[in-house]
Coordinates of N, CA and C and ligand atoms in Angstrom, one line a residue:
X494 N 1.7 15.2 -26.2 CA 1.8 13.9 -25.9 C 0.6 13.6 -25.0
X495 N -0.1 12.8 -25.1 CA -1.3 12.6 -24.6 C -1.4 11.5 -23.4
X496 N -1.0 11.7 -22.4 CA -0.7 10.8 -21.6 C -1.8 10.5 -20.7
X497 N -2.4 9.5 -20.8 CA -3.9 9.6 -19.9 C -3.6 9.1 -18.4
X498 N -2.4 8.2 -18.2 CA -2.0 8.1 -16.8 C -1.8 9.2 -15.8
X499 N -0.8 10.2 -16.8 CA -0.6 11.6 -16.2 C -2.0 12.4 -16.0
X500 N -2.7 12.1 -17.0 CA -4.1 13.0 -16.8 C -4.8 12.4 -15.3
X501 N -5.2 11.1 -15.4 CA -5.6 10.6 -14.3 C -5.2 10.7 -12.8
X502 N -3.6 11.1 -12.8 CA -2.7 11.2 -11.6 C -3.3 12.9 -11.1
X503 N -3.4 13.7 -12.2 CA -3.8 15.0 -11.8 C -4.8 15.1 -11.5
X504 N -6.0 14.2 -12.0 CA -7.1 14.4 -11.4 C -7.3 13.9 -10.1
X505 N -6.7 12.6 -9.6 CA -6.5 12.4 -8.2 C -5.8 13.3 -7.4
X506 N -4.7 13.8 -7.9 CA -3.9 14.7 -6.9 C -4.8 15.8 -6.6
X507 N -5.9 16.1 -7.2 CA -6.9 17.2 -6.7 C -7.3 17.0 -5.3
X508 N -7.4 16.0 -5.2 CA -8.5 15.6 -3.8 C -7.5 14.8 -3.1
X509 N -6.5 14.2 -3.2 CA -5.9 13.2 -2.3 C -4.5 13.5 -2.3
X510 N -3.5 13.2 -1.3 CA -1.9 13.2 -1.3 C -1.7 12.3 -2.6
X511 N -0.2 12.8 -3.3 CA 0.3 12.5 -4.4 C 0.8 10.9 -4.2
X512 N 0.7 10.7 -3.1 CA 1.3 9.0 -3.2 C -0.1 8.0 -3.1
X513 N -1.0 8.9 -2.4 CA -2.1 8.2 -2.6 C -2.8 8.1 -3.9
X514 N -2.7 9.1 -4.5 CA -3.2 9.3 -6.0 C -2.2 8.1 -7.0
X515 N -1.0 8.0 -6.6 CA -0.1 6.9 -7.5 C -0.4 5.4 -7.1
X516 N -1.0 5.5 -6.1 CA -1.2 3.7 -5.5 C -2.9 3.8 -6.0
X517 N -3.6 4.6 -5.8 CA -4.7 4.4 -6.5 C -4.9 4.1 -7.9
X518 N -4.0 5.0 -8.7 CA -4.1 4.5 -10.0 C -3.4 3.4 -10.4
X519 N -2.3 2.9 -9.6 CA -1.3 1.8 -10.0 C -2.3 0.4 -9.4
X520 N -2.9 0.8 -8.4 CA -4.1 -0.8 -8.2 C -5.2 -0.5 -9.3
X521 N -5.6 1.0 -9.9 CA -6.8 0.0 -10.3 C -6.4 -0.4 -11.7
X522 N -5.2 -0.1 -12.1 CA -4.6 -0.4 -13.2 C -4.4 -2.1 -13.3
X523 N -3.8 -2.5 -12.0 CA -3.9 -4.1 -11.9 C -5.0 -4.7 -11.6
X524 N -5.7 -4.1 -11.2 CA -7.0 -4.8 -10.7 C -8.1 -5.0 -12.0
X525 N -8.2 -3.8 -13.3 CA -8.8 -3.9 -14.1 C -8.0 -4.5 -15.2
X526 N -6.8 -4.4 -15.1 CA -6.2 -5.3 -16.0 C -6.0 -4.2 -17.3
X527 N -6.4 -3.1 -17.2 CA -6.4 -2.1 -18.2 C -5.3 -1.0 -18.2
X528 N -4.6 -1.0 -19.2 CA -3.5 0.3 -19.7 C -4.2 1.2 -19.8
X529 N -4.3 2.5 -19.1 CA -4.9 3.5 -19.6 C -4.5 4.4 -20.7
X530 N -3.1 4.0 -21.2 CA -2.5 4.8 -22.5 C -2.6 3.9 -23.4
X531 N -3.5 2.6 -23.3 CA -3.8 1.5 -24.4 C -5.3 1.2 -24.2
X532 N -6.1 2.1 -24.4 CA -7.6 1.7 -24.2 C -7.9 1.2 -25.2
X533 N -8.9 0.1 -24.8 CA -9.9 -0.4 -26.2 C -11.4 -0.4 -25.4
X534 N -12.3 -0.4 -26.6 CA -13.6 -0.2 -26.1 C -14.1 -1.1 -25.3
X535 N -14.7 -0.6 -24.1 CA -15.4 -1.2 -23.0 C -14.5 -1.4 -21.8
X536 N -12.9 -1.2 -22.1 CA -12.2 -1.1 -20.9 C -12.1 0.3 -20.1
X537 N -12.6 1.3 -20.7 CA -12.5 2.4 -20.0 C -13.6 2.3 -18.7
X538 N -14.6 1.3 -18.9 CA -15.4 1.1 -17.8 C -15.0 0.3 -16.7
X539 N -14.1 -0.5 -16.9 CA -13.4 -1.6 -15.9 C -12.5 -0.6 -15.0
X540 N -11.7 0.2 -16.0 CA -10.8 0.9 -15.3 C -11.3 2.0 -14.3
X541 N -12.5 2.6 -15.1 CA -13.5 3.4 -14.1 C -13.7 3.4 -12.7
X542 N -14.5 1.7 -12.8 CA -14.9 1.0 -11.7 C -13.6 1.2 -10.7
X543 N -12.8 0.9 -10.8 CA -11.8 0.5 -10.0 C -11.1 2.1 -9.2
X544 N -11.1 2.8 -10.4 CA -10.5 4.3 -9.8 C -11.8 4.7 -9.0
X545 N -13.1 4.6 -9.4 CA -14.1 5.1 -8.4 C -13.9 4.5 -7.2
X546 N -13.6 3.3 -6.6 CA -13.6 2.9 -5.3 C -12.6 3.5 -4.5
X547 N -11.2 3.8 -5.3 CA -10.5 4.3 -4.5 C -11.1 5.7 -4.4
X548 N -11.5 6.6 -5.1 CA -11.7 8.0 -5.0 C -12.9 7.8 -3.9
X549 N -13.9 6.9 -3.6 CA -14.7 6.9 -2.9 C -14.4 6.5 -1.3
X550 N -13.2 6.0 -1.1 CA -12.3 5.8 0.0 C -11.7 6.9 0.7
X551 N -11.2 7.6 -0.5 CA -10.4 8.7 -0.2 C -10.9 10.2 0.0
X552 N -11.8 10.3 -0.8 CA -12.2 11.9 -0.7 C -13.7 11.7 -0.1
X553 N -13.6 12.3 1.2 CA -14.7 12.1 2.0 C -15.7 13.3 1.5
X554 N -15.3 14.5 1.3 CA -16.3 15.6 0.7 C -16.9 15.1 -0.3
X555 N -18.9 15.1 -0.3 CA -19.3 14.7 -1.5 C -19.3 15.3 -2.5
X556 N -19.0 16.7 -2.9 CA -19.1 17.5 -3.9 C -18.0 17.0 -4.5
X557 N -16.7 17.2 -3.8 CA -15.1 16.8 -4.4 C -15.5 15.4 -5.1
X558 N -15.7 14.6 -4.2 CA -15.8 13.4 -5.2 C -16.7 13.2 -6.0
X559 N -17.9 14.0 -6.0 CA -18.5 14.0 -7.6 C -17.9 14.3 -8.6
X560 N -17.2 15.9 -8.3 CA -16.3 16.6 -9.4 C -15.3 15.4 -9.9
X561 N -14.5 14.8 -9.0 CA -13.6 14.2 -9.2 C -13.7 12.7 -10.2
X562 N -15.0 12.1 -10.0 CA -15.7 11.0 -10.7 C -15.9 11.7 -12.2
X563 N -16.3 13.0 -12.2 CA -17.2 13.3 -13.3 C -15.8 13.6 -14.5
X564 N -14.9 14.2 -13.5 CA -13.7 14.4 -14.6 C -13.2 13.1 -15.2
X565 N -13.1 11.8 -14.1 CA -12.3 10.8 -14.6 C -13.2 10.1 -15.6
X566 N -14.4 10.2 -15.5 CA -15.4 9.8 -16.8 C -15.2 10.5 -17.9
X567 N -15.2 12.1 -18.0 CA -15.1 12.6 -19.3 C -13.5 12.3 -19.9
X568 N -12.8 12.1 -18.7 CA -11.2 11.6 -19.4 C -11.2 10.3 -20.2
X569 N -11.8 9.5 -19.4 CA -11.8 8.0 -20.1 C -12.8 7.5 -21.2
X570 N -13.9 8.2 -21.3 CA -14.4 8.0 -22.4 C -14.3 8.8 -23.6
X571 N -13.4 9.7 -23.5 CA -12.9 10.6 -25.0 C -11.8 9.8 -25.4
X572 N -11.0 8.8 -24.6 CA -9.8 8.6 -25.2 C -9.9 7.3 -26.2
X573 N -8.8 7.0 -27.1 CA -8.9 6.1 -27.9 C -9.1 4.8 -27.6
X574 N -9.4 3.6 -28.7 CA -9.6 2.2 -28.5 C -8.7 1.4 -29.0
X575 N -7.8 1.2 -28.3 CA -6.7 0.0 -29.1 C -6.5 -1.1 -28.0
X576 N -5.9 -2.0 -28.1 CA -5.5 -3.6 -27.4 C -4.7 -3.1 -26.0
X577 N -5.5 -3.6 -24.7 CA -4.7 -3.1 -23.4 C -3.4 -4.1 -23.5
X578 N -2.5 -3.6 -23.1 CA -1.3 -4.5 -22.8 C -1.5 -5.2 -21.5
X579 N -0.7 -6.5 -21.1 CA -1.0 -6.8 -20.0 C -0.1 -6.0 -18.9
X580 N -0.5 -5.8 -17.6 CA 0.1 -5.1 -16.8 C 0.7 -5.9 -15.5
X581 N 1.7 -5.4 -14.8 CA 2.3 -6.1 -14.1 C 1.8 -5.9 -12.7
X582 N 2.1 -7.0 -12.0 CA 1.5 -6.5 -10.4 C 2.1 -5.5 -9.9
X583 N 1.2 -4.6 -9.2 CA 1.5 -3.3 -8.6 C 2.7 -3.6 -7.6
X584 N 3.7 -2.7 -7.3 CA 4.1 -2.8 -5.9 C 4.3 -1.3 -5.8
X585 N 4.2 -1.1 -4.5 CA 4.1 0.5 -4.2 C 4.8 0.8 -3.2
X586 N 5.7 1.7 -3.2 CA 6.8 2.1 -2.3 C 6.2 3.2 -1.6
X587 N 6.3 3.4 -0.3 CA 5.9 4.5 0.4 C 7.3 4.9 1.1
X588 N 7.7 6.2 0.9 CA 8.8 6.7 1.7 C 8.1 7.1 3.1
X589 N 8.6 6.8 4.1 CA 8.4 6.8 5.1 C 9.4 7.9 6.2
X590 N 9.0 8.9 6.3 CA 10.0 10.1 7.3 C 9.1 10.8 8.3
X591 N 7.9 10.7 8.0 CA 6.8 11.4 9.0 C 5.6 10.8 9.4
X592 N 4.9 11.4 10.4 CA 3.8 10.8 11.1 C 2.9 10.5 9.7
X593 N 2.8 11.7 8.8 CA 1.6 11.5 8.0 C 2.1 10.5 6.9
X594 N 3.2 9.9 6.5 CA 3.4 9.0 5.9 C 3.2 7.5 6.7
X595 N 3.1 7.7 7.9 CA 2.9 6.4 8.6 C 1.1 6.3 8.0
X596 N 0.6 7.2 8.1 CA -0.8 7.2 7.7 C -1.1 7.0 6.4
X597 N -0.4 7.1 5.5 CA -0.3 7.1 4.3 C 0.0 5.7 3.6
X598 N 1.3 4.9 4.7 CA 1.2 3.6 4.4 C 0.5 2.8 4.9
X599 N -0.5 3.3 5.8 CA -1.5 2.6 6.4 C -2.8 2.2 5.5
X600 N -2.9 3.3 4.9 CA -3.9 3.7 4.3 C -4.0 2.7 2.9
X601 N -2.5 2.7 2.2 CA -2.5 2.2 1.0 C -2.8 0.6 1.3
X602 N -2.2 0.0 2.4 CA -2.3 -0.9 3.0 C -3.7 -1.7 3.1
X603 N -4.4 -0.8 3.7 CA -6.0 -0.9 3.8 C -6.4 -1.2 2.5
X604 N -6.3 -0.3 1.5 CA -7.1 -0.4 0.1 C -6.6 -1.6 -0.6
X605 N -5.4 -1.9 -0.5 CA -4.8 -3.3 -0.9 C -5.6 -4.3 -0.4
X606 N -5.8 -4.5 0.9 CA -6.4 -5.6 1.3 C -8.0 -5.4 1.0
X607 N -8.3 -4.7 0.8 CA -10.1 -4.2 0.7 C -10.3 -4.9 -1.0
X608 N -9.1 -4.3 -1.7 CA -9.3 -4.9 -3.2 C -8.9 -6.6 -3.5
X609 N -8.3 -6.8 -2.4 CA -8.0 -8.4 -2.5 C -9.4 -9.0 -2.0
X610 N -10.1 -8.3 -1.2 CA -11.1 -9.1 -0.5 C -11.0 -9.5 0.8
X611 N -10.2 -9.1 1.6 CA -9.7 -9.4 3.0 C -11.4 -8.9 3.7
X612 N -11.2 -9.7 4.9 CA -12.6 -8.9 5.7 C -12.2 -7.9 6.3
X613 N -13.1 -7.0 6.8 CA -12.7 -5.8 7.6 C -11.6 -6.1 8.7
X614 N -12.0 -7.0 9.2 CA -11.0 -7.6 10.5 C -9.5 -7.7 10.2
X615 N -9.3 -8.3 9.1 CA -8.1 -8.6 8.4 C -7.3 -7.5 7.7
X616 N -8.3 -6.4 7.2 CA -7.8 -5.4 7.0 C -7.3 -4.5 7.6
X617 N -7.9 -4.5 9.1 CA -7.3 -3.7 10.4 C -6.1 -4.6 10.8
X618 N -6.0 -5.8 10.9 CA -4.8 -6.7 11.3 C -3.3 -6.0 10.4
X619 N -3.7 -6.0 9.0 CA -2.5 -5.3 8.4 C -2.2 -4.4 8.3
X620 N -3.2 -3.5 8.5 CA -3.0 -2.1 8.8 C -2.4 -1.6 9.8
X621 N -2.7 -2.1 10.8 CA -2.1 -1.9 12.5 C -0.7 -2.6 12.1
X622 N -0.4 -3.8 11.5 CA 1.0 -4.3 11.4 C 1.8 -2.8 10.5
X623 N 1.2 -2.5 9.5 CA 2.0 -1.7 8.8 C 2.4 -0.2 9.6
X624 N 1.4 -0.1 10.4 CA 1.6 1.4 11.4 C 2.7 1.3 12.4
X625 N 3.0 -0.2 12.9 CA 3.6 -0.4 13.9 C 5.4 -0.5 13.1
X626 N 5.3 -1.0 12.0 CA 6.4 -1.0 11.2 C 7.0 0.2 10.9
X627 N 6.1 1.0 10.1 CA 6.4 2.6 9.8 C 6.8 3.5 10.8
X628 N 6.1 2.8 12.0 CA 6.4 3.8 13.2 C 7.7 3.8 14.0
X629 N 8.1 2.4 13.6 CA 9.5 2.2 14.1 C 10.5 2.6 13.3
X630 N 10.4 2.7 12.0 CA 11.2 3.4 11.2 C 11.2 4.9 11.3
X631 N 10.1 5.6 11.6 CA 10.6 7.1 11.9 C 11.2 7.2 13.4
X632 N 10.6 6.4 14.4 CA 11.2 6.3 15.8 C 12.8 6.2 15.8
X633 N 13.3 4.9 15.0 CA 14.4 4.2 15.4 C 15.5 4.6 14.3
X634 N 14.7 4.7 13.2 CA 16.0 5.0 11.8 C 15.9 6.4 11.3
X635 N 14.6 7.3 11.4 CA 14.6 8.6 11.0 C 14.1 8.5 9.7
X636 N 14.3 7.5 8.6 CA 13.9 7.2 7.5 C 14.1 6.0 7.1
X637 N 13.3 5.5 6.0 CA 13.0 4.5 5.3 C 11.9 4.2 4.5
X638 N 11.4 2.9 4.2 CA 10.2 2.9 3.1 C 9.7 1.7 3.6
X639 N 8.3 1.7 3.1 CA 7.6 0.7 3.3 C 7.2 0.0 1.8
X640 N 7.4 -1.2 1.5 CA 7.2 -1.7 0.2 C 6.0 -2.6 0.2
X641 N 4.6 -2.6 -0.5 CA 3.5 -2.9 -0.3 C 3.4 -3.9 -1.8
X642 N 3.1 -5.4 -1.6 CA 3.1 -5.9 -3.1 C 2.0 -6.9 -3.0
X643 N 1.0 -6.7 -3.8 CA 0.0 -7.8 -4.0 C 0.4 -9.1 -4.6
X644 N 0.2 -10.1 -3.6 CA 0.7 -11.3 -4.2 C -0.6 -12.1 -4.7
X645 N -0.5 -12.4 -6.0 CA -1.4 -13.0 -6.7 C -1.0 -14.5 -7.5
X646 N -0.3 -15.2 -6.9 CA 0.1 -16.3 -7.3 C -0.8 -17.8 -6.9
X647 N -0.5 -18.7 -6.4 CA -1.5 -19.7 -5.8 C -2.0 -19.5 -4.4
X648 N -1.3 -18.4 -3.7 CA -2.0 -18.0 -2.5 C -1.8 -16.3 -2.8
X649 N -3.3 -15.9 -2.6 CA -3.3 -14.7 -2.8 C -3.3 -14.0 -1.4
X650 N -2.7 -12.7 -1.3 CA -2.7 -12.1 0.0 C -1.4 -10.8 -0.3
X651 N -1.0 -10.0 0.8 CA -0.4 -9.0 0.5 C 0.9 -9.0 1.3
X652 N 1.9 -8.7 0.8 CA 3.4 -8.8 1.4 C 4.0 -7.3 1.7
X653 N 4.4 -7.1 3.2 CA 4.9 -5.7 3.3 C 6.2 -5.8 3.8
X654 N 7.0 -5.0 3.1 CA 8.5 -4.8 3.5 C 8.8 -3.5 3.9
X655 N 9.5 -3.7 5.3 CA 9.7 -2.4 5.9 C 11.2 -2.2 6.2
X656 N 11.9 -1.1 5.5 CA 13.3 -1.6 5.3 C 13.9 0.0 5.7
X657 N 15.0 0.1 6.4 CA 15.5 1.3 6.7 C 17.0 1.2 6.6
X658 N 17.9 2.1 6.7 CA 19.6 2.0 6.8 C 19.7 2.8 8.4
X659 N 19.0 2.4 9.6 CA 19.3 3.2 10.6 C 20.2 2.2 11.4
X660 N 20.2 2.5 12.6 CA 21.1 1.9 13.4 C 20.9 0.1 13.9
X661 N 20.0 -0.1 13.2 CA 19.8 -2.0 13.6 C 19.4 -2.3 14.9
X662 N 18.9 -3.5 15.1 CA 18.1 -4.0 16.4 C 19.4 -5.1 16.8
X663 N 20.1 -4.5 18.1 CA 21.3 -5.2 18.5 C 21.0 -6.4 18.6
X664 N 19.7 -7.0 19.4 CA 19.4 -8.1 20.2 C 18.1 -8.4 19.9
X665 N 18.2 -9.1 18.6 CA 16.7 -9.5 17.9 C 16.0 -10.5 18.7
X666 N 16.5 -11.5 19.0 CA 16.0 -12.3 20.2 C 15.3 -11.8 21.3
X667 N 16.2 -10.7 21.9 CA 15.6 -10.1 23.0 C 14.3 -9.6 23.1
X668 N 14.3 -8.5 21.9 CA 12.9 -7.6 21.6 C 12.1 -8.4 20.8
X669 N 12.3 -9.8 20.9 CA 11.3 -10.4 20.4 C 10.4 -11.3 21.3
X670 N 11.1 -11.1 22.6 CA 10.9 -11.9 23.7 C 10.1 -11.3 24.9
X671 N 9.5 -12.0 25.6 CA 8.3 -11.6 26.6 C 9.2 -10.7 27.8
X672 N 10.5 -10.9 27.6 CA 11.6 -10.1 28.9 C 11.7 -8.7 28.2
X673 N 11.5 -8.6 27.0 CA 12.2 -7.0 26.8 C 11.1 -5.9 27.5
X674 N 12.2 -5.0 28.2 CA 11.7 -3.8 28.5 C 12.1 -2.6 27.7
X675 N 11.0 -1.9 26.9 CA 11.6 -0.9 26.0 C 11.5 0.4 26.9
X676 N 12.2 0.8 26.7 CA 12.7 2.6 26.9 C 11.3 3.6 26.4
X677 N 11.6 3.3 25.0 CA 10.6 4.2 23.9 C 9.1 3.8 24.1
X678 N 8.9 2.8 24.3 CA 7.5 2.4 23.8 C 6.8 1.3 24.7
X679 N 5.8 0.6 24.5 CA 5.5 -0.5 25.2 C 5.9 -1.7 24.9
X680 N 6.8 -1.7 23.7 CA 7.5 -2.8 23.5 C 7.0 -4.1 23.1
X681 N 5.8 -3.5 22.2 CA 4.9 -4.9 21.8 C 4.6 -4.8 20.2
X682 N 5.6 -3.6 19.8 CA 5.2 -3.3 18.1 C 5.5 -4.6 17.4
X683 N 6.6 -5.4 17.5 CA 7.0 -6.2 16.7 C 6.7 -7.5 17.3
X684 N 6.4 -7.6 18.2 CA 5.7 -8.9 18.6 C 4.2 -9.2 18.2
X685 N 3.5 -7.8 18.4 CA 2.0 -7.6 18.0 C 2.1 -7.9 16.4
X686 N 3.0 -7.3 15.7 CA 3.2 -7.9 14.3 C 3.3 -9.0 14.1
X687 N 4.2 -9.6 14.4 CA 4.3 -11.0 14.4 C 3.1 -12.1 14.3
X688 N 2.4 -11.4 15.8 CA 0.9 -12.2 15.8 C 0.1 -11.6 15.0
X689 N -0.2 -10.7 14.3 CA -0.9 -10.2 13.5 C -1.1 -11.1 12.1
X690 N 0.3 -11.1 11.8 CA 0.4 -11.5 10.0 C 0.6 -13.0 10.2
X691 N 1.0 -13.6 9.1 CA 1.2 -15.1 8.9 C 2.6 -15.2 9.0
X692 N 3.4 -14.6 8.2 CA 4.5 -14.4 8.0 C 5.5 -13.3 8.5
X693 N 6.6 -13.6 9.3 CA 7.0 -12.6 9.9 C 8.8 -12.9 9.9
X694 N 9.4 -11.9 9.2 CA 10.8 -12.5 8.8 C 11.8 -11.1 9.2
X695 N 12.7 -11.4 10.4 CA 13.5 -9.8 10.5 C 14.8 -10.1 10.4
X696 N 15.5 -9.2 9.6 CA 16.8 -9.3 9.3 C 17.5 -7.8 10.1
X697 N 18.6 -8.0 10.8 CA 18.9 -6.4 11.4 C 20.3 -6.8 11.7
X698 N 21.0 -5.5 11.2 CA 22.3 -5.4 11.6 C 22.7 -4.0 11.6
X699 N 23.9 -3.6 12.3 CA 24.4 -2.1 12.4 C 24.9 -1.6 10.9
X700 N 25.4 -2.7 10.2 CA 26.0 -2.0 9.0 C 24.6 -1.6 8.1
X701 N 24.0 -2.7 7.9 CA 22.7 -2.3 6.8 C 21.5 -2.3 7.1
X702 N 21.2 -1.8 8.5 CA 20.0 -1.5 9.0 C 18.9 -2.9 9.1
X703 N 17.8 -2.1 8.9 CA 16.6 -3.3 9.3 C 15.9 -3.5 7.9
X704 N 15.6 -4.7 8.0 CA 14.5 -5.3 6.9 C 13.6 -6.0 7.7
X705 N 12.1 -5.9 7.5 CA 11.2 -6.9 8.2 C 10.3 -6.8 6.9
X706 N 10.2 -8.6 6.6 CA 9.3 -8.7 5.7 C 8.3 -9.6 6.3
X707 N 6.8 -9.2 6.2 CA 5.5 -9.8 6.7 C 4.8 -10.0 5.6
X708 N 3.9 -11.1 5.7 CA 2.7 -11.5 4.7 C 1.5 -11.5 5.5
X709 N 0.3 -11.7 4.8 CA -0.8 -12.2 5.0 C -1.7 -12.6 4.1
X710 N -2.2 -13.7 4.2 CA -3.0 -14.4 3.1 C -4.5 -14.7 3.3
X711 N -4.7 -14.5 1.9 CA -6.5 -14.7 2.1 C -7.1 -15.8 2.7
X712 N -6.5 -16.9 2.5 CA -7.1 -18.1 3.5 C -6.0 -19.1 3.9
Ligands
ATP995 N1 13.7 -0.2 12.4 C1 14.5 0.2 13.8 N2 15.5 0.1 13.7 C2 16.2 0.0 15.0 N3 15.7 -0.5 16.2 C3 14.6 -0.7 15.8 C4 13.5 -0.9 15.0 N4 12.5 -1.2 14.9 C5 12.4 -1.6 16.4 N5 13.5 -1.2 17.0 C6 14.1 -1.7 18.4 O1 13.1 -2.9 18.7 C7 12.5 -2.5 20.2 C8 11.3 -3.2 19.8 O2 10.6 -2.7 18.8 P1 8.8 -2.8 19.2 O3 8.2 -1.8 17.9 O4 8.3 -4.0 19.5 O5 8.8 -1.9 20.8 P2 8.8 -0.4 20.7 O6 9.0 0.1 19.7 O7 10.2 0.0 21.8 O8 7.3 -0.2 21.6 P3 5.9 -0.2 21.1 O9 6.2 -0.2 19.5 O10 5.2 -1.2 21.8 O11 5.5 1.3 21.3 C9 12.6 -1.0 20.1 O12 12.3 -0.4 21.5 C10 13.6 -0.6 19.3 O13 14.8 -0.4 20.4
MG996 MG1 7.2 -0.1 18.3

């Protein structure tokens, strides 16, 4: 089986974490609208351009970056040329258990914003919101996930869902108010997140845990 997606993943994984590699691949596919398993002449270029953006962002070492790009180039230019099939919008799920998952979720959010054309300041806002939500998962629920979706309808933007099956938030009104005194932190993570984003929706109860859905739009 000549699975080009798998081969691209292997190249990327050589120089970044698995979850970043998977994210760079799925975003590159979505943004180039090219399915690597169904390449047509000319498509390889568009896919390559997107992959290279991700490589430049995540591979710091110059030599490693060059090697990674060269491997990608030779892989994509020897493959067959058939019609590309339409590709669905990407949804990236990041399991969140540790500090490094928080960093990954944050980085993936920034990459999505970057590809959407968000300004640097907006990228940082979204990345900060993701860190706060992910940190709460690790701190209060132990584990959960962050789901990042590109919104490409009439309003372009990004949606982030933070979900866990932890103990839930007993008094939502209280933690969202200025009266709240946190024993574990500054008590401003959720309020800050609400201010940074355009939409903020919090559902929580002790049976199902917590689900926070936020969105930021391009305009
Ligand atoms: N995923 C979650 N599960 C259970 N409880 C949560 C969760 N997220 C937040 N909480 C509760 O809501 C409170 C407010 O969260 P928020 O992030 O605003 O502040 P903090 O985490 O206490 O401090 P900061 O984020 O400023 O360091 C927390 O103190 C915690 O009790
Ligand atoms: Mg917090």
